[in-house]
XYZ file of N, CA and C in Angstrom:
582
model
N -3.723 -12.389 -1.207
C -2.416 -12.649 -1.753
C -2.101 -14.128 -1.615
N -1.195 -14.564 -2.051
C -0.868 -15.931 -2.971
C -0.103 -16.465 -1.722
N -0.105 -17.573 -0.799
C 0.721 -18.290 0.285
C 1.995 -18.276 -0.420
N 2.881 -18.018 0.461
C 4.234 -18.183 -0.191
C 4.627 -19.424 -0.765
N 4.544 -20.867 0.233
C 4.670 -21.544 0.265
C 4.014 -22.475 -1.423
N 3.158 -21.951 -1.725
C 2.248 -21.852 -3.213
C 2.980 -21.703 -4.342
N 3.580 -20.247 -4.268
C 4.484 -20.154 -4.998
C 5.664 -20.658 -5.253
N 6.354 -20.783 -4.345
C 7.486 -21.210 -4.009
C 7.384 -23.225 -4.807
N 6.673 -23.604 -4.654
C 6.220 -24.952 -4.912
C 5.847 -24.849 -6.857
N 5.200 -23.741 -6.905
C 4.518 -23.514 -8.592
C 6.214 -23.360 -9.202
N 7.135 -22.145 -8.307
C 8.469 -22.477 -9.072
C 9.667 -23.244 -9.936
N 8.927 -24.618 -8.590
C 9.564 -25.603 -8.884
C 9.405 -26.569 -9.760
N 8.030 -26.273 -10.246
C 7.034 -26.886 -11.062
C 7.082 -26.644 -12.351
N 7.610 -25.266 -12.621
C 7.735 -24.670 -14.384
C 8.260 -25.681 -15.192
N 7.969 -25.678 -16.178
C 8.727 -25.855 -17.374
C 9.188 -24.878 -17.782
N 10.039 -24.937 -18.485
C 10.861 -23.910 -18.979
C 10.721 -23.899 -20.737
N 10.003 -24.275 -20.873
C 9.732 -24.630 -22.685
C 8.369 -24.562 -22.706
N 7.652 -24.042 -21.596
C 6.161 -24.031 -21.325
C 6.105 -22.752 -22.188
N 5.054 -22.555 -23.424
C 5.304 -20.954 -23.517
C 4.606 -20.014 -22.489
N 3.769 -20.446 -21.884
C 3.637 -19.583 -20.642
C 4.682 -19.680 -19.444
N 5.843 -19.556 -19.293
C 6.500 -19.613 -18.602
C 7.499 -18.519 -17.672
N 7.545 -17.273 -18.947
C 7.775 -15.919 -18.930
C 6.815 -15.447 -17.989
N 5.176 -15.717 -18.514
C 4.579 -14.634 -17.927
C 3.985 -15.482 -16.604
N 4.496 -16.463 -16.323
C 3.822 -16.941 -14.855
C 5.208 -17.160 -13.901
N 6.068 -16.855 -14.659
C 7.489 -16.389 -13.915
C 7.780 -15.021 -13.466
N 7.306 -14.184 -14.099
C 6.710 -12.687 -13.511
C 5.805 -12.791 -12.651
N 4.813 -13.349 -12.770
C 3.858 -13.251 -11.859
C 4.544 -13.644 -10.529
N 5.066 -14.934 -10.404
C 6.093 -15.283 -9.160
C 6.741 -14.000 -8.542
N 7.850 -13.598 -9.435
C 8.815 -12.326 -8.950
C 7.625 -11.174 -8.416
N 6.763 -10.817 -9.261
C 6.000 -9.723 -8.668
C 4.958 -10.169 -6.968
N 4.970 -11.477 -7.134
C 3.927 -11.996 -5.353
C 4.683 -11.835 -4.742
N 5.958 -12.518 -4.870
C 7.286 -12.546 -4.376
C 7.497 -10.897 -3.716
N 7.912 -10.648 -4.627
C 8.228 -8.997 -4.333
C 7.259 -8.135 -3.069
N 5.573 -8.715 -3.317
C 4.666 -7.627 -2.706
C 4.725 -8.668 -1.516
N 4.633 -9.588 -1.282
C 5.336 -10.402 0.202
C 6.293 -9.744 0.853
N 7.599 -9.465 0.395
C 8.382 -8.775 1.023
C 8.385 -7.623 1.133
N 7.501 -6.757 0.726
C 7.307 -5.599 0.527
C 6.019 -5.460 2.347
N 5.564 -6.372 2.021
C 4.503 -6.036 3.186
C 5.122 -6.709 4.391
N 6.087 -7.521 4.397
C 6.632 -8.138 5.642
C 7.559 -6.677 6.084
N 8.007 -6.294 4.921
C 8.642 -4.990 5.513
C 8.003 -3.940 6.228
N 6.815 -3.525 5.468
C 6.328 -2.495 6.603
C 5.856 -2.964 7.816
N 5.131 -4.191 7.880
C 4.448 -4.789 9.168
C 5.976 -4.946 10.037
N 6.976 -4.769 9.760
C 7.988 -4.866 11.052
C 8.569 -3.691 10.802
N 8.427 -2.416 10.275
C 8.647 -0.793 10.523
C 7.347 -0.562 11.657
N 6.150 -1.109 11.325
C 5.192 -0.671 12.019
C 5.189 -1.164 13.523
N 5.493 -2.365 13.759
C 5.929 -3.158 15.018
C 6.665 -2.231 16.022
N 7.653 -2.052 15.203
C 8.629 -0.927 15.648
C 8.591 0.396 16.423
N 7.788 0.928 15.448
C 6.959 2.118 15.703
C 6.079 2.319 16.720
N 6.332 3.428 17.667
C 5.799 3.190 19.020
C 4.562 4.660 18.858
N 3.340 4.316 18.486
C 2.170 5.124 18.506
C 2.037 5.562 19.934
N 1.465 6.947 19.395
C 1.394 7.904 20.728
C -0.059 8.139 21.236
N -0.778 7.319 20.287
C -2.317 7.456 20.556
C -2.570 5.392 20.446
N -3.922 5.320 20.463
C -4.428 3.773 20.611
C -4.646 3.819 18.869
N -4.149 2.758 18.754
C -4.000 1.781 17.324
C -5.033 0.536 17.051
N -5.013 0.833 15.801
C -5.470 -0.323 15.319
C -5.201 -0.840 13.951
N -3.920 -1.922 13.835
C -3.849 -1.941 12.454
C -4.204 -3.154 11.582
N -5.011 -3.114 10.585
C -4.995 -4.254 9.529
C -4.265 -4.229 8.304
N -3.742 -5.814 8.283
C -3.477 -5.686 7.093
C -4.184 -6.526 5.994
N -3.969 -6.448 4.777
C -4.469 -6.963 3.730
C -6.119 -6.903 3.809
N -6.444 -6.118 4.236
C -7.259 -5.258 4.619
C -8.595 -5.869 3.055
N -9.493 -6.200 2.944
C -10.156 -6.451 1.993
C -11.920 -6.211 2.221
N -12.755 -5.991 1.029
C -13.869 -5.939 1.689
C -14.412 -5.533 0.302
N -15.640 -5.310 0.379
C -16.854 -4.728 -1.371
C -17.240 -3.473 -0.641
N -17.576 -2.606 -1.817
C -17.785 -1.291 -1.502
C -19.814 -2.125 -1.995
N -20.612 -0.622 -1.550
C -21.903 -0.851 -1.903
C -22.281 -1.420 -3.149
N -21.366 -1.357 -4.135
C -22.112 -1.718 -5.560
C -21.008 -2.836 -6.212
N -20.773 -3.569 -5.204
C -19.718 -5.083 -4.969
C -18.908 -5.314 -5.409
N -17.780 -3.955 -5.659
C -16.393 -3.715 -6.511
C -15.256 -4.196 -4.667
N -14.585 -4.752 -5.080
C -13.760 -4.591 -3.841
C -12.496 -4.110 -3.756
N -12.111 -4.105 -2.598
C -10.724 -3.180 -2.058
C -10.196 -4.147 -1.268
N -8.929 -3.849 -1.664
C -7.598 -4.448 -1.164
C -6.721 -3.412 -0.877
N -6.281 -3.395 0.352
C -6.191 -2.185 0.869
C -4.593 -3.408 1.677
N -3.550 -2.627 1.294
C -2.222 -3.176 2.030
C -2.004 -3.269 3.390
N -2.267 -1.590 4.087
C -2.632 -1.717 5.465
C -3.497 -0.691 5.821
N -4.555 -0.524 6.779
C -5.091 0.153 7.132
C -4.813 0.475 8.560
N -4.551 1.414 8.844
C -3.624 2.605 10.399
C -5.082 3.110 10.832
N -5.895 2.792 11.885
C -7.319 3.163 12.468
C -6.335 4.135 13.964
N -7.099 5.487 14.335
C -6.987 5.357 14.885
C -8.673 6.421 15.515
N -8.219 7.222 16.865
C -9.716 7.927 17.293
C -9.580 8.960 16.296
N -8.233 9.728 15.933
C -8.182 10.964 15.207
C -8.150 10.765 13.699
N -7.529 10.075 13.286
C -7.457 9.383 11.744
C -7.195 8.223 11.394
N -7.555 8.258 9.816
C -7.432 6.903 9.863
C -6.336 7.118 8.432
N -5.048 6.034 8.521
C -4.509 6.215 7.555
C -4.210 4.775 6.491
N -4.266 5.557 4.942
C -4.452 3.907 4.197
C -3.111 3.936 3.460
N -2.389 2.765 3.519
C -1.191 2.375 3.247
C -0.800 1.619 2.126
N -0.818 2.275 0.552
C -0.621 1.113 -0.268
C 1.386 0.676 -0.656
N 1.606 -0.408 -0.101
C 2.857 -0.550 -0.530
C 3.362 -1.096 -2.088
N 4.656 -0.627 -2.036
C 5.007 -1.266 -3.213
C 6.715 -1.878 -3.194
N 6.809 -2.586 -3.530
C 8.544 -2.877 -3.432
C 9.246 -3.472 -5.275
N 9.516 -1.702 -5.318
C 10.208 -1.673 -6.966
C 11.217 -0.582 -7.049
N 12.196 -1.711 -7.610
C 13.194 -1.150 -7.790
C 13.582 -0.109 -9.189
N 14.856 0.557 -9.324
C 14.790 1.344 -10.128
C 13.890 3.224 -9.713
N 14.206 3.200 -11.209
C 13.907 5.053 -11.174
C 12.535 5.220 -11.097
N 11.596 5.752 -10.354
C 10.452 5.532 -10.498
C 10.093 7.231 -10.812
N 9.224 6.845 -11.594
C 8.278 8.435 -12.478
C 7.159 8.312 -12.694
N 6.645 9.632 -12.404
C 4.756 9.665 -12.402
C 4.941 10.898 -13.318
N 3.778 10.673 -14.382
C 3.437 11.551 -15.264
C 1.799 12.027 -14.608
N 1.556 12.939 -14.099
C 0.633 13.127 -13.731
C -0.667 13.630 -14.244
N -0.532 13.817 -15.387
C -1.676 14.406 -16.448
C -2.177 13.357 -17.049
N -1.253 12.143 -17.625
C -1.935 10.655 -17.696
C -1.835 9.918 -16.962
N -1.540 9.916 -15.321
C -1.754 9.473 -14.391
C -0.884 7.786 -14.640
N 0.089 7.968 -14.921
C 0.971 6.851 -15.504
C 2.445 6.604 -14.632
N 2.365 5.580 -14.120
C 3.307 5.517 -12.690
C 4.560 4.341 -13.491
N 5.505 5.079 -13.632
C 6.649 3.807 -14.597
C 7.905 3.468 -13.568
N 8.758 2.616 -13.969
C 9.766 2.284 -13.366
C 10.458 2.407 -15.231
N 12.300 2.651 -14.813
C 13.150 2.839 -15.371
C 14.090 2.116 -14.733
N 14.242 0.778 -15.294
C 15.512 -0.436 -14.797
C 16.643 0.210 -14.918
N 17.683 -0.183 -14.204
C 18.991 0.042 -14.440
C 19.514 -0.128 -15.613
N 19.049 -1.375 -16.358
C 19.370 -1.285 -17.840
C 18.359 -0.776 -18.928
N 17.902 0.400 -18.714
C 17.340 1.336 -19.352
C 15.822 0.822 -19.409
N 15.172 0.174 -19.352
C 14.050 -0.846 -19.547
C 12.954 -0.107 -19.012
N 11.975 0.849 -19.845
C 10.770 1.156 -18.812
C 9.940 0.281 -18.981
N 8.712 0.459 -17.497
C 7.800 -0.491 -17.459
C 7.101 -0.316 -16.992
N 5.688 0.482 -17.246
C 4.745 0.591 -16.614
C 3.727 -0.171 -15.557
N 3.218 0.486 -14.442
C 3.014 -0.177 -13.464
C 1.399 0.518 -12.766
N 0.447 -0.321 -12.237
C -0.627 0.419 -11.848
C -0.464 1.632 -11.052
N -0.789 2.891 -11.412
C -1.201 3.594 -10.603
C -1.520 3.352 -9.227
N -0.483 3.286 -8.523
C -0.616 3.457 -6.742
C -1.311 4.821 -6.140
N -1.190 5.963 -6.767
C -1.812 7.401 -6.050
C -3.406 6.778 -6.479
N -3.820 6.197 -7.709
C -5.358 6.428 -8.054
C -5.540 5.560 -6.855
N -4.914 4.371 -6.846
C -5.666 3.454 -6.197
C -5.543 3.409 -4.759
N -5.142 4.343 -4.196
C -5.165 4.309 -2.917
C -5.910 5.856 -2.202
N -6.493 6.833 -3.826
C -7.160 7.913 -3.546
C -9.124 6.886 -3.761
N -8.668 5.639 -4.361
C -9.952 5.099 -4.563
C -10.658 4.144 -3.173
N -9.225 4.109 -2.317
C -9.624 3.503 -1.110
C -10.248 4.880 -0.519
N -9.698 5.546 -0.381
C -9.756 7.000 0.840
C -11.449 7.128 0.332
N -11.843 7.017 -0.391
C -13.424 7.581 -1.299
C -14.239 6.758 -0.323
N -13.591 5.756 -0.579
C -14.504 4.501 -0.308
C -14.657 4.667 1.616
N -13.323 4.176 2.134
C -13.234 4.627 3.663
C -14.167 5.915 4.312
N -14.105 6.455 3.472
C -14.329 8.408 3.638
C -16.147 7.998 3.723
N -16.351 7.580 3.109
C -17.597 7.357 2.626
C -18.702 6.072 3.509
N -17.582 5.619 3.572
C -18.180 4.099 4.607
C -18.476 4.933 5.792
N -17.464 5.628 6.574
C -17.369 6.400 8.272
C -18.666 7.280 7.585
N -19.147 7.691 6.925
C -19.795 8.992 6.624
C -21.424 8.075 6.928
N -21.243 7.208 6.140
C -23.141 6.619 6.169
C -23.037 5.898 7.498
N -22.015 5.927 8.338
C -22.441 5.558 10.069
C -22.323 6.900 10.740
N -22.517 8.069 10.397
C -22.385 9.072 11.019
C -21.259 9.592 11.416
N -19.692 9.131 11.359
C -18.244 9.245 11.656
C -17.931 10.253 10.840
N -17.024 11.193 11.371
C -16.603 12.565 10.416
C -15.312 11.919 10.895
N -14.440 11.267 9.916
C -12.904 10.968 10.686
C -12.086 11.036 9.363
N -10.963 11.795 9.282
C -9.989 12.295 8.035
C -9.380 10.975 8.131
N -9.191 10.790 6.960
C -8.978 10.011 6.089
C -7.762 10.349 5.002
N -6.390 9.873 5.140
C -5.236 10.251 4.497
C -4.545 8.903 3.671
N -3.791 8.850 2.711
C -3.230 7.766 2.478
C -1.829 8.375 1.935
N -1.224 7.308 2.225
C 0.658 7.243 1.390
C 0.785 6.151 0.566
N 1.772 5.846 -0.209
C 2.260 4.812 -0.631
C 4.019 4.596 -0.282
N 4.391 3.621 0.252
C 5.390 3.139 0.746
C 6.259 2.520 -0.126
N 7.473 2.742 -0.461
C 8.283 1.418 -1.153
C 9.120 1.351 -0.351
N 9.285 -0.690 -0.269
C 9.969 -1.048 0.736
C 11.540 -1.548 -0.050
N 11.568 -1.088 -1.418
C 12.608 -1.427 -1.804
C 13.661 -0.440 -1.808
N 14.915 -0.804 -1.029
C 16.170 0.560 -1.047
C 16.397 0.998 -2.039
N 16.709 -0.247 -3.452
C 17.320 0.401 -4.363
C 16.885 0.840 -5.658
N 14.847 1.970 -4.586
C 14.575 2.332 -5.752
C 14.722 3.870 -5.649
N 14.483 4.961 -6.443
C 14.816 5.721 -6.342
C 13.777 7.093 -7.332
N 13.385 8.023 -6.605
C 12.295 8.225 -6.731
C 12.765 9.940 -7.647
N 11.856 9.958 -8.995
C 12.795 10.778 -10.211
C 11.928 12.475 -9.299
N 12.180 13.330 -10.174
C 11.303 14.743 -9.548
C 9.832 14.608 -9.200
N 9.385 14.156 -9.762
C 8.211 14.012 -10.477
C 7.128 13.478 -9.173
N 7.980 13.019 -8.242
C 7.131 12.173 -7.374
C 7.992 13.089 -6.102
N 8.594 14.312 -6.037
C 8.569 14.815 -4.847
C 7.844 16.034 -4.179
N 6.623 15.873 -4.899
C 5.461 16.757 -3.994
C 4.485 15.685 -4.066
N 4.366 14.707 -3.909
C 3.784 13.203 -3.673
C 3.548 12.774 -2.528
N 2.736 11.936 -2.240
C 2.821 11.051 -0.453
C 3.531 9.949 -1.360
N 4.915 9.856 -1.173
C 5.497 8.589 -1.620
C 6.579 8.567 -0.744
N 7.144 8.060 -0.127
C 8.175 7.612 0.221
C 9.042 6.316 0.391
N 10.512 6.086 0.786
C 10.920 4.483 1.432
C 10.174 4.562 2.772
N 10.449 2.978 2.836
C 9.520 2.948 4.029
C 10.365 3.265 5.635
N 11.712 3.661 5.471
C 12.115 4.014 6.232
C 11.673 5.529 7.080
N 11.016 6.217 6.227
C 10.587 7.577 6.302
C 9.188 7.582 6.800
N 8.811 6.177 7.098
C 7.486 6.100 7.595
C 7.037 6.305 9.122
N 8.030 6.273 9.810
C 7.803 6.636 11.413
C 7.893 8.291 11.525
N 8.564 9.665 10.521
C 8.709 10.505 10.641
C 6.833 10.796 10.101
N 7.022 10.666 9.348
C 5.798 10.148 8.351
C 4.127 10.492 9.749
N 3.979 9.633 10.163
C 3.146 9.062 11.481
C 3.511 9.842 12.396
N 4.572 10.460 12.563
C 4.797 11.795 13.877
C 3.960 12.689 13.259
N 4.300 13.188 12.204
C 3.643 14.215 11.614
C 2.467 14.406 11.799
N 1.528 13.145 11.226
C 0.341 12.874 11.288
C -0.284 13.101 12.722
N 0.097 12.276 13.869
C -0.156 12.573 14.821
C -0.279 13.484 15.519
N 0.614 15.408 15.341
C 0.787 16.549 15.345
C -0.298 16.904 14.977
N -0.763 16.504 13.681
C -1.433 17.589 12.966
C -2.850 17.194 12.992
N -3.237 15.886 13.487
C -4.249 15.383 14.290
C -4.547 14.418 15.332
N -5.033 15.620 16.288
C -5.011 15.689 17.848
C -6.458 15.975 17.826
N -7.714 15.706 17.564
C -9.002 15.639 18.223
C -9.098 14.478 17.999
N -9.961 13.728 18.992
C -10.977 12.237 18.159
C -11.937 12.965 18.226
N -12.093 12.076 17.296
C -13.448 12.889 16.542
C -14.413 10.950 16.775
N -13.859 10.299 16.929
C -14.973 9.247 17.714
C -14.149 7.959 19.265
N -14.512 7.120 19.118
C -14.150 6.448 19.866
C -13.541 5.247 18.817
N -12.290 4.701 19.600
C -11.979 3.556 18.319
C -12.320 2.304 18.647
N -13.085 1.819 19.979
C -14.226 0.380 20.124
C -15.297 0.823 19.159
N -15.660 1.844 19.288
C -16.802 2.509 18.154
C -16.408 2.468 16.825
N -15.568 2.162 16.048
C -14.684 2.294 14.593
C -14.505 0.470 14.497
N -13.791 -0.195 15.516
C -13.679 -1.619 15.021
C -15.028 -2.527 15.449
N -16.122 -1.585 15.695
C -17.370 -2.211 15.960
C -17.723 -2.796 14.784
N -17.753 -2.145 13.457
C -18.143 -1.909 12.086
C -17.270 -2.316 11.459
């Protein structure tokens, strides 16, 4: 991701009669946005007092075997699971059509706008994770959510049998998890060895 300080400087820099100016002025608002979006969970997570030994990364990056890579928001290691965290911070009505796998926002002033698929791409980390622990011999479950750290978005039917939530709902979130897995299934010096 883009130094703030980068952006913040490219802002000041626009022209405004540039015709690229629209779309590298979006680009700003959207770095912008996933900055604060991840400063938000990394201080829910701070917060959050784990009941087992932790290990968390963020911006988490790396190539799978056939040198496609992953960017992974945060990754939650622990002995019993491991959980992958893609955030997002967008506002508005948000709707998933799930048969074309099409994840939109609906502005306040009526405006839809389609947006990458967060469920594919964070079921494309879990493959990958799932798969990495597997060719070192690790049998360790492997879960993911997606987080929005923005209040005033608001999430339509469509996304409430989903792992989606605000990120306020993320410490209930991680109790759960922790309940419902209680073996290690390895050691976690053995997990950040690799």
């Amino acid at each position: 991701m883009s130094h703030p300080f980068f952006i913040e400087s490219l802002a000041t820099r626009l022209d405004v009669e540039d015709v690229e100016f629209e779309r590298i002025q979006e680009e700003i608002y959207r770095v912008q946005a996933g900055l604060a979006g991840e400063e938000k969970l990394q201080y829910t997570l701070r917060d959050y007092l784990f009941k087992q030994d932790v290990r968390i990364f963020y911006d988490f990056q790396c190539l799978n075997e056939r040198g496609f890579s992953h960017q992974i928001d945060a990754l939650v290691v622990t002995a019993c699971f491991v959980l992958i965290i893609e955030v997002k911070h967008i506002s508005g009505t948000l709707i998933y059509k799930p048969d074309v796998h099409e994840f939109s926002r609906l502005s306040h002033d009526g405006i839809s706008t389609n947006f990458t698929n967060p469920f594919d791409q964070a079921y494309r980390h879990q493959l990958f994770i799932e798969q990495y622990f597997s060719a070192l011999g690790m049998q360790l479950p492997v879960t993911y959510v997606v987080v929005n750290t923005n209040l005033r978005a608001k999430f339509d039917a469509s996304l409430f049998e989903l792992p989606i939530f605000h990120v306020s709902g993320l410490p209930l979130f991680l109790e759960k998890l922790q309940q419902h897995y209680t073996v290690e299934c390895v050691r976690l010096e053995e997990i950040c060895a690799h």
